């Protein structure tokens, strides 16, 4: 590259890099700095306490329980969402049979794609309102009303979905999966459409069934899309603040009795309610480190040789 080209490229990169450092990197550095102090949030004076906030953090039973809840979300949200999205995408693109004996999606697949994608256009606030009505703890709730009509639940003692310690996490998991499947279905569908139909037709001629076509053709050729989806869903599972704070009981959510607590809700409660801002910043740093570890681990664990066609 000639000398003039270096200046040209550097001129274009200077502004975006400066903005990124100012609005992304610098806040992270500030947060780490505050995590080493006893900052109260509103005060302009604070003192350096070293790693005391981090020591207290790992002795905090509520925060450690919140980490465990995030780990459960980290396991189940990507797994269930990707499996459902892959299944629906496969059926809508190559799961049917055309009259000419070729490869096609199931009948009405173009309409199903719109229906499946519809939850993705809703904001998380709207989702919280909708599923708040679904999970209402009386007979007026959609889920309890249906179970009462079927005779599976007593009308005098309906299930309190968001107030039962053993059910609340699974109820939230359903919301996240319902919201995410449509987006990843479209992502996987776009990747499947780039796979030549000749490959599937050759497999059909050789007598391959749907399951063999999926595991021997579709999944290997979609692996990079699956890897990307897993990373994004893992990052979402490490957050969960909006749904937990709006759908569960308690200040900034986490109820009942901290059984739906996640790291973000504990952090926001300490920052905004208790005025322990330095302590909350330490939680934010731990969240950042854990999210980076999850992302790197996922990318390395799912790495495989590129399959070309």
mmCIF file of C-alpha atoms in Angstrom:
data_model
loop_
_atom_site.group_PDB
_atom_site.id
_atom_site.type_symbol
_atom_site.label_atom_id
_atom_site.label_comp_id
_atom_site.label_asym_id
_atom_site.label_seq_id
_atom_site.Cartn_x
_atom_site.Cartn_y
_atom_site.Cartn_z
ATOM 1 C CA UNK A 1 0.000 0.000 0.000
ATOM 2 C CA UNK A 2 1.397 3.364 -0.986
ATOM 3 C CA UNK A 3 2.023 6.143 1.518
ATOM 4 C CA UNK A 4 -0.901 8.268 0.354
ATOM 5 C CA UNK A 5 -3.292 5.356 0.718
ATOM 6 C CA UNK A 6 -2.367 4.969 4.408
ATOM 7 C CA UNK A 7 -3.406 8.564 5.075
ATOM 8 C CA UNK A 8 -6.614 8.054 3.085
ATOM 9 C CA UNK A 9 -7.604 4.943 5.066
ATOM 10 C CA UNK A 10 -6.559 6.490 8.380
ATOM 11 C CA UNK A 11 -8.688 9.552 7.631
ATOM 12 C CA UNK A 12 -11.781 7.383 7.179
ATOM 13 C CA UNK A 13 -11.056 5.269 10.260
ATOM 14 C CA UNK A 14 -10.249 8.110 12.660
ATOM 15 C CA UNK A 15 -13.824 9.323 13.303
ATOM 16 C CA UNK A 16 -15.512 5.903 13.842
ATOM 17 C CA UNK A 17 -12.620 4.634 15.991
ATOM 18 C CA UNK A 18 -12.709 7.818 18.079
ATOM 19 C CA UNK A 19 -16.465 7.490 18.580
ATOM 20 C CA UNK A 20 -16.125 3.826 19.508
ATOM 21 C CA UNK A 21 -13.403 4.533 22.049
ATOM 22 C CA UNK A 22 -15.361 7.469 23.522
ATOM 23 C CA UNK A 23 -18.777 5.843 23.827
ATOM 24 C CA UNK A 24 -17.906 2.133 24.236
ATOM 25 C CA UNK A 25 -14.381 1.539 25.526
ATOM 26 C CA UNK A 26 -14.142 4.551 27.877
ATOM 27 C CA UNK A 27 -17.370 3.720 29.814
ATOM 28 C CA UNK A 28 -15.996 0.210 30.422
ATOM 29 C CA UNK A 29 -12.770 1.688 31.777
ATOM 30 C CA UNK A 30 -14.735 4.095 33.987
ATOM 31 C CA UNK A 31 -16.903 1.275 35.314
ATOM 32 C CA UNK A 32 -13.855 -0.759 36.273
ATOM 33 C CA UNK A 33 -12.383 2.281 38.006
ATOM 34 C CA UNK A 34 -15.555 2.926 39.997
ATOM 35 C CA UNK A 35 -15.726 -0.760 40.972
ATOM 36 C CA UNK A 36 -12.546 -0.219 43.012
ATOM 37 C CA UNK A 37 -14.164 2.543 45.087
ATOM 38 C CA UNK A 38 -17.002 3.028 47.577
ATOM 39 C CA UNK A 39 -18.815 5.412 45.216
ATOM 40 C CA UNK A 40 -22.448 6.053 46.249
ATOM 41 C CA UNK A 41 -23.672 7.298 42.874
ATOM 42 C CA UNK A 42 -24.722 10.828 43.777
ATOM 43 C CA UNK A 43 -21.658 11.810 45.765
ATOM 44 C CA UNK A 44 -18.702 13.489 44.111
ATOM 45 C CA UNK A 45 -16.250 12.152 46.688
ATOM 46 C CA UNK A 46 -15.329 8.530 47.178
ATOM 47 C CA UNK A 47 -12.351 6.555 48.357
ATOM 48 C CA UNK A 48 -10.367 3.695 46.885
ATOM 49 C CA UNK A 49 -11.226 0.299 48.428
ATOM 50 C CA UNK A 50 -9.316 -1.998 46.092
ATOM 51 C CA UNK A 51 -10.855 -5.417 45.555
ATOM 52 C CA UNK A 52 -13.195 -5.224 48.562
ATOM 53 C CA UNK A 53 -16.269 -4.953 46.323
ATOM 54 C CA UNK A 54 -15.257 -8.091 44.453
ATOM 55 C CA UNK A 55 -14.626 -9.991 47.678
ATOM 56 C CA UNK A 56 -18.074 -8.985 48.972
ATOM 57 C CA UNK A 57 -19.583 -9.904 45.632
ATOM 58 C CA UNK A 58 -18.628 -13.553 45.835
ATOM 59 C CA UNK A 59 -19.921 -13.749 49.400
ATOM 60 C CA UNK A 60 -23.305 -12.357 48.313
ATOM 61 C CA UNK A 61 -25.732 -15.289 48.214
ATOM 62 C CA UNK A 62 -28.266 -13.348 46.139
ATOM 63 C CA UNK A 63 -25.733 -12.486 43.443
ATOM 64 C CA UNK A 64 -24.332 -16.028 43.362
ATOM 65 C CA UNK A 65 -27.864 -17.371 43.005
ATOM 66 C CA UNK A 66 -28.435 -14.891 40.173
ATOM 67 C CA UNK A 67 -25.338 -16.226 38.383
ATOM 68 C CA UNK A 68 -26.789 -19.730 38.628
ATOM 69 C CA UNK A 69 -30.078 -18.538 37.114
ATOM 70 C CA UNK A 70 -28.188 -16.904 34.236
ATOM 71 C CA UNK A 71 -26.336 -20.174 33.677
ATOM 72 C CA UNK A 72 -29.654 -22.034 33.434
ATOM 73 C CA UNK A 73 -30.864 -19.495 30.868
ATOM 74 C CA UNK A 74 -27.523 -19.823 29.077
ATOM 75 C CA UNK A 75 -28.048 -23.575 28.704
ATOM 76 C CA UNK A 76 -31.701 -23.721 27.771
ATOM 77 C CA UNK A 77 -32.416 -20.532 25.790
ATOM 78 C CA UNK A 78 -29.911 -21.179 22.953
ATOM 79 C CA UNK A 79 -30.581 -24.915 22.929
ATOM 80 C CA UNK A 80 -34.386 -24.768 22.717
ATOM 81 C CA UNK A 81 -34.510 -21.714 20.427
ATOM 82 C CA UNK A 82 -32.010 -23.071 17.903
ATOM 83 C CA UNK A 83 -33.545 -26.546 17.826
ATOM 84 C CA UNK A 84 -37.035 -25.185 17.176
ATOM 85 C CA UNK A 85 -35.798 -22.628 14.626
ATOM 86 C CA UNK A 86 -33.800 -25.283 12.749
ATOM 87 C CA UNK A 87 -36.749 -27.680 12.687
ATOM 88 C CA UNK A 88 -39.222 -25.086 11.410
ATOM 89 C CA UNK A 89 -36.742 -23.648 8.897
ATOM 90 C CA UNK A 90 -36.029 -27.117 7.511
ATOM 91 C CA UNK A 91 -39.724 -27.941 7.168
ATOM 92 C CA UNK A 92 -40.510 -24.587 5.541
ATOM 93 C CA UNK A 93 -37.702 -24.855 2.998
ATOM 94 C CA UNK A 94 -37.003 -28.493 2.181
ATOM 95 C CA UNK A 95 -39.328 -30.506 4.403
ATOM 96 C CA UNK A 96 -42.074 -30.971 1.809
ATOM 97 C CA UNK A 97 -42.257 -32.772 -1.483
ATOM 98 C CA UNK A 98 -43.166 -31.110 -4.762
ATOM 99 C CA UNK A 99 -45.465 -32.820 -7.237
ATOM 100 C CA UNK A 100 -42.583 -33.232 -9.660
ATOM 101 C CA UNK A 101 -40.678 -35.203 -7.051
ATOM 102 C CA UNK A 102 -38.229 -32.394 -6.295
ATOM 103 C CA UNK A 103 -37.547 -30.499 -3.102
ATOM 104 C CA UNK A 104 -39.850 -27.853 -1.652
ATOM 105 C CA UNK A 105 -41.145 -26.588 1.651
ATOM 106 C CA UNK A 106 -44.400 -27.659 3.242
ATOM 107 C CA UNK A 107 -47.611 -26.235 1.803
ATOM 108 C CA UNK A 108 -48.142 -22.601 2.792
ATOM 109 C CA UNK A 109 -44.540 -22.155 3.934
ATOM 110 C CA UNK A 110 -44.352 -18.497 2.834
ATOM 111 C CA UNK A 111 -47.273 -17.648 5.126
ATOM 112 C CA UNK A 112 -45.852 -19.625 8.039
ATOM 113 C CA UNK A 113 -42.634 -17.591 7.860
ATOM 114 C CA UNK A 114 -44.616 -14.390 8.409
ATOM 115 C CA UNK A 115 -46.552 -15.917 11.294
ATOM 116 C CA UNK A 116 -43.429 -17.231 13.012
ATOM 117 C CA UNK A 117 -41.595 -13.924 12.575
ATOM 118 C CA UNK A 118 -44.466 -11.826 13.967
ATOM 119 C CA UNK A 119 -43.352 -12.021 17.672
ATOM 120 C CA UNK A 120 -40.026 -10.470 16.671
ATOM 121 C CA UNK A 121 -41.677 -7.162 15.725
ATOM 122 C CA UNK A 122 -43.038 -6.735 19.261
ATOM 123 C CA UNK A 123 -41.013 -4.815 21.804
ATOM 124 C CA UNK A 124 -40.034 -6.468 25.080
ATOM 125 C CA UNK A 125 -42.379 -4.110 26.944
ATOM 126 C CA UNK A 126 -45.344 -5.307 24.868
ATOM 127 C CA UNK A 127 -44.271 -8.907 25.367
ATOM 128 C CA UNK A 128 -44.204 -8.397 29.120
ATOM 129 C CA UNK A 129 -47.779 -7.050 29.028
ATOM 130 C CA UNK A 130 -49.007 -9.883 26.794
ATOM 131 C CA UNK A 131 -47.468 -12.654 28.851
ATOM 132 C CA UNK A 132 -48.477 -10.940 32.051
ATOM 133 C CA UNK A 133 -52.061 -11.582 30.875
ATOM 134 C CA UNK A 134 -51.178 -15.149 29.862
ATOM 135 C CA UNK A 135 -49.640 -15.928 33.271
ATOM 136 C CA UNK A 136 -52.233 -14.174 35.428
ATOM 137 C CA UNK A 137 -52.650 -16.048 38.715
ATOM 138 C CA UNK A 138 -56.440 -16.256 38.548
ATOM 139 C CA UNK A 139 -59.062 -17.725 36.269
ATOM 140 C CA UNK A 140 -58.898 -14.625 34.068
ATOM 141 C CA UNK A 141 -55.402 -15.543 32.891
ATOM 142 C CA UNK A 142 -55.306 -17.216 29.489
ATOM 143 C CA UNK A 143 -53.262 -20.202 30.626
ATOM 144 C CA UNK A 144 -55.113 -20.762 33.885
ATOM 145 C CA UNK A 145 -58.454 -20.210 32.154
ATOM 146 C CA UNK A 146 -57.622 -22.880 29.569
ATOM 147 C CA UNK A 147 -56.501 -25.371 32.211
ATOM 148 C CA UNK A 148 -59.646 -24.714 34.258
ATOM 149 C CA UNK A 149 -61.844 -25.293 31.182
ATOM 150 C CA UNK A 150 -60.049 -28.588 30.556
ATOM 151 C CA UNK A 151 -60.560 -29.613 34.178
ATOM 152 C CA UNK A 152 -56.816 -29.857 34.849
ATOM 153 C CA UNK A 153 -56.739 -27.086 37.466
ATOM 154 C CA UNK A 154 -59.165 -26.267 40.266
ATOM 155 C CA UNK A 155 -60.826 -22.889 39.712
ATOM 156 C CA UNK A 156 -60.410 -22.087 43.419
ATOM 157 C CA UNK A 157 -56.652 -22.608 43.386
ATOM 158 C CA UNK A 158 -55.192 -21.635 39.994
ATOM 159 C CA UNK A 159 -51.477 -21.833 39.361
ATOM 160 C CA UNK A 160 -49.437 -18.721 40.157
ATOM 161 C CA UNK A 161 -46.959 -19.082 37.320
ATOM 162 C CA UNK A 162 -44.807 -16.074 38.187
ATOM 163 C CA UNK A 163 -45.023 -16.534 41.955
ATOM 164 C CA UNK A 164 -44.101 -20.211 42.153
ATOM 165 C CA UNK A 165 -40.370 -20.633 42.848
ATOM 166 C CA UNK A 166 -40.195 -23.827 40.780
ATOM 167 C CA UNK A 167 -42.072 -22.384 37.780
ATOM 168 C CA UNK A 168 -41.032 -18.763 37.383
ATOM 169 C CA UNK A 169 -37.757 -19.392 35.498
ATOM 170 C CA UNK A 170 -39.441 -21.779 33.055
ATOM 171 C CA UNK A 171 -42.263 -19.295 32.478
ATOM 172 C CA UNK A 172 -39.682 -16.640 31.534
ATOM 173 C CA UNK A 173 -37.856 -19.149 29.339
ATOM 174 C CA UNK A 174 -41.033 -19.718 27.306
ATOM 175 C CA UNK A 175 -41.336 -15.970 26.658
ATOM 176 C CA UNK A 176 -37.750 -15.667 25.398
ATOM 177 C CA UNK A 177 -38.067 -18.717 23.141
ATOM 178 C CA UNK A 178 -41.420 -17.544 21.761
ATOM 179 C CA UNK A 179 -39.872 -14.194 20.932
ATOM 180 C CA UNK A 180 -36.651 -15.508 19.392
ATOM 181 C CA UNK A 181 -37.626 -18.525 17.297
ATOM 182 C CA UNK A 182 -39.065 -16.447 14.432
ATOM 183 C CA UNK A 183 -35.914 -14.381 13.969
ATOM 184 C CA UNK A 184 -33.599 -17.380 13.861
ATOM 185 C CA UNK A 185 -36.036 -19.246 11.627
ATOM 186 C CA UNK A 186 -35.647 -16.443 9.072
ATOM 187 C CA UNK A 187 -31.861 -16.455 9.563
ATOM 188 C CA UNK A 188 -31.619 -20.203 8.972
ATOM 189 C CA UNK A 189 -34.104 -20.035 6.081
ATOM 190 C CA UNK A 190 -31.939 -17.461 4.302
ATOM 191 C CA UNK A 191 -28.910 -19.716 4.753
ATOM 192 C CA UNK A 192 -30.824 -22.778 3.522
ATOM 193 C CA UNK A 193 -31.939 -20.988 0.382
ATOM 194 C CA UNK A 194 -28.290 -20.596 -0.605
ATOM 195 C CA UNK A 195 -27.835 -24.390 -0.588
ATOM 196 C CA UNK A 196 -28.298 -25.749 -4.140
ATOM 197 C CA UNK A 197 -31.476 -27.815 -4.455
ATOM 198 C CA UNK A 198 -29.470 -30.288 -6.575
ATOM 199 C CA UNK A 199 -27.798 -31.561 -3.396
ATOM 200 C CA UNK A 200 -31.141 -32.414 -1.802
ATOM 201 C CA UNK A 201 -32.486 -33.947 -5.005
ATOM 202 C CA UNK A 202 -29.391 -36.134 -5.311
ATOM 203 C CA UNK A 203 -29.905 -37.259 -1.714
ATOM 204 C CA UNK A 204 -33.559 -38.055 -2.490
ATOM 205 C CA UNK A 205 -32.549 -40.178 -5.464
ATOM 206 C CA UNK A 206 -30.137 -42.077 -3.210
ATOM 207 C CA UNK A 207 -33.020 -42.795 -0.823
ATOM 208 C CA UNK A 208 -32.188 -40.315 1.971
ATOM 209 C CA UNK A 209 -35.049 -39.436 4.316
ATOM 210 C CA UNK A 210 -35.774 -36.111 6.000
ATOM 211 C CA UNK A 211 -33.656 -36.848 9.055
ATOM 212 C CA UNK A 212 -30.691 -37.973 6.973
ATOM 213 C CA UNK A 213 -30.989 -34.889 4.752
ATOM 214 C CA UNK A 214 -31.049 -32.665 7.808
ATOM 215 C CA UNK A 215 -28.067 -34.160 9.650
ATOM 216 C CA UNK A 216 -25.912 -34.957 6.596
ATOM 217 C CA UNK A 217 -26.645 -31.903 4.422
ATOM 218 C CA UNK A 218 -28.513 -29.064 6.127
ATOM 219 C CA UNK A 219 -26.819 -28.893 9.526
ATOM 220 C CA UNK A 220 -23.192 -29.079 8.265
ATOM 221 C CA UNK A 221 -23.852 -26.373 5.669
ATOM 222 C CA UNK A 222 -25.624 -24.136 8.223
ATOM 223 C CA UNK A 223 -23.055 -24.555 10.971
ATOM 224 C CA UNK A 224 -21.690 -20.999 10.771
ATOM 225 C CA UNK A 225 -25.219 -19.568 11.096
ATOM 226 C CA UNK A 226 -25.884 -21.865 14.062
ATOM 227 C CA UNK A 227 -22.632 -20.736 15.673
ATOM 228 C CA UNK A 228 -23.589 -17.069 15.262
ATOM 229 C CA UNK A 229 -27.065 -17.704 16.669
ATOM 230 C CA UNK A 230 -25.614 -19.488 19.699
ATOM 231 C CA UNK A 231 -23.343 -16.549 20.533
ATOM 232 C CA UNK A 232 -26.140 -13.967 20.255
ATOM 233 C CA UNK A 233 -28.568 -16.068 22.288
ATOM 234 C CA UNK A 234 -25.877 -16.663 24.898
ATOM 235 C CA UNK A 235 -25.368 -12.913 25.255
ATOM 236 C CA UNK A 236 -29.140 -12.439 25.594
ATOM 237 C CA UNK A 237 -29.267 -15.147 28.273
ATOM 238 C CA UNK A 238 -26.616 -13.297 30.276
ATOM 239 C CA UNK A 239 -28.865 -10.214 30.358
ATOM 240 C CA UNK A 240 -32.625 -10.907 30.800
ATOM 241 C CA UNK A 241 -33.089 -7.657 32.752
ATOM 242 C CA UNK A 242 -36.135 -6.247 30.950
ATOM 243 C CA UNK A 243 -38.287 -9.374 31.167
ATOM 244 C CA UNK A 244 -37.364 -10.246 34.752
ATOM 245 C CA UNK A 245 -37.782 -6.680 36.014
ATOM 246 C CA UNK A 246 -41.167 -6.181 34.343
ATOM 247 C CA UNK A 247 -42.777 -9.601 34.777
ATOM 248 C CA UNK A 248 -41.695 -10.710 38.255
ATOM 249 C CA UNK A 249 -42.397 -9.284 41.696
ATOM 250 C CA UNK A 250 -40.074 -7.149 43.807
ATOM 251 C CA UNK A 251 -38.086 -3.973 43.232
ATOM 252 C CA UNK A 252 -36.608 -4.394 39.728
ATOM 253 C CA UNK A 253 -37.978 -7.942 39.694
ATOM 254 C CA UNK A 254 -36.330 -11.105 40.954
ATOM 255 C CA UNK A 255 -39.274 -12.487 42.929
ATOM 256 C CA UNK A 256 -40.624 -14.543 44.466
ATOM 257 C CA UNK A 257 -37.947 -14.455 47.169
ATOM 258 C CA UNK A 258 -35.107 -13.988 44.613
ATOM 259 C CA UNK A 259 -36.002 -17.187 42.719
ATOM 260 C CA UNK A 260 -35.974 -15.360 39.358
ATOM 261 C CA UNK A 261 -33.049 -13.099 40.135
ATOM 262 C CA UNK A 262 -30.464 -12.488 37.402
ATOM 263 C CA UNK A 263 -27.200 -10.576 37.582
ATOM 264 C CA UNK A 264 -28.630 -7.491 35.879
ATOM 265 C CA UNK A 265 -31.523 -7.110 38.345
ATOM 266 C CA UNK A 266 -29.226 -7.416 41.366
ATOM 267 C CA UNK A 267 -26.880 -4.855 39.835
ATOM 268 C CA UNK A 268 -29.638 -2.319 39.088
ATOM 269 C CA UNK A 269 -31.166 -2.707 42.537
ATOM 270 C CA UNK A 270 -27.831 -1.998 44.211
ATOM 271 C CA UNK A 271 -27.120 0.927 41.891
ATOM 272 C CA UNK A 272 -30.504 2.687 41.919
ATOM 273 C CA UNK A 273 -32.197 1.556 45.116
ATOM 274 C CA UNK A 274 -29.454 0.907 47.670
ATOM 275 C CA UNK A 275 -27.010 3.569 46.458
ATOM 276 C CA UNK A 276 -24.120 1.063 46.373
ATOM 277 C CA UNK A 277 -22.871 2.210 42.990
ATOM 278 C CA UNK A 278 -19.265 1.045 43.344
ATOM 279 C CA UNK A 279 -20.510 -2.392 44.354
ATOM 280 C CA UNK A 280 -22.907 -2.409 41.372
ATOM 281 C CA UNK A 281 -20.043 -1.463 39.039
ATOM 282 C CA UNK A 282 -18.136 -4.521 40.296
ATOM 283 C CA UNK A 283 -21.168 -6.628 39.304
ATOM 284 C CA UNK A 284 -21.142 -5.001 35.871
ATOM 285 C CA UNK A 285 -17.465 -5.900 35.411
ATOM 286 C CA UNK A 286 -18.166 -9.511 36.399
ATOM 287 C CA UNK A 287 -21.060 -9.616 33.920
ATOM 288 C CA UNK A 288 -18.775 -8.292 31.168
ATOM 289 C CA UNK A 289 -16.064 -10.851 31.909
ATOM 290 C CA UNK A 290 -18.525 -13.760 32.063
ATOM 291 C CA UNK A 291 -20.176 -12.690 28.796
ATOM 292 C CA UNK A 292 -16.805 -12.482 27.048
ATOM 293 C CA UNK A 293 -15.859 -15.922 28.387
ATOM 294 C CA UNK A 294 -19.150 -17.377 27.169
ATOM 295 C CA UNK A 295 -18.713 -15.840 23.709
ATOM 296 C CA UNK A 296 -15.115 -17.024 23.284
ATOM 297 C CA UNK A 297 -15.903 -20.498 24.645
ATOM 298 C CA UNK A 298 -18.914 -20.861 22.346
ATOM 299 C CA UNK A 299 -16.936 -19.810 19.274
ATOM 300 C CA UNK A 300 -14.120 -22.234 20.079
ATOM 301 C CA UNK A 301 -16.351 -25.115 21.133
ATOM 302 C CA UNK A 302 -18.460 -24.908 17.958
ATOM 303 C CA UNK A 303 -15.528 -24.319 15.626
ATOM 304 C CA UNK A 304 -15.201 -26.826 12.804
ATOM 305 C CA UNK A 305 -13.840 -27.031 9.277
ATOM 306 C CA UNK A 306 -15.796 -25.026 6.742
ATOM 307 C CA UNK A 307 -18.009 -27.172 4.485
ATOM 308 C CA UNK A 308 -18.223 -25.831 0.953
ATOM 309 C CA UNK A 309 -20.547 -26.695 -1.916
#
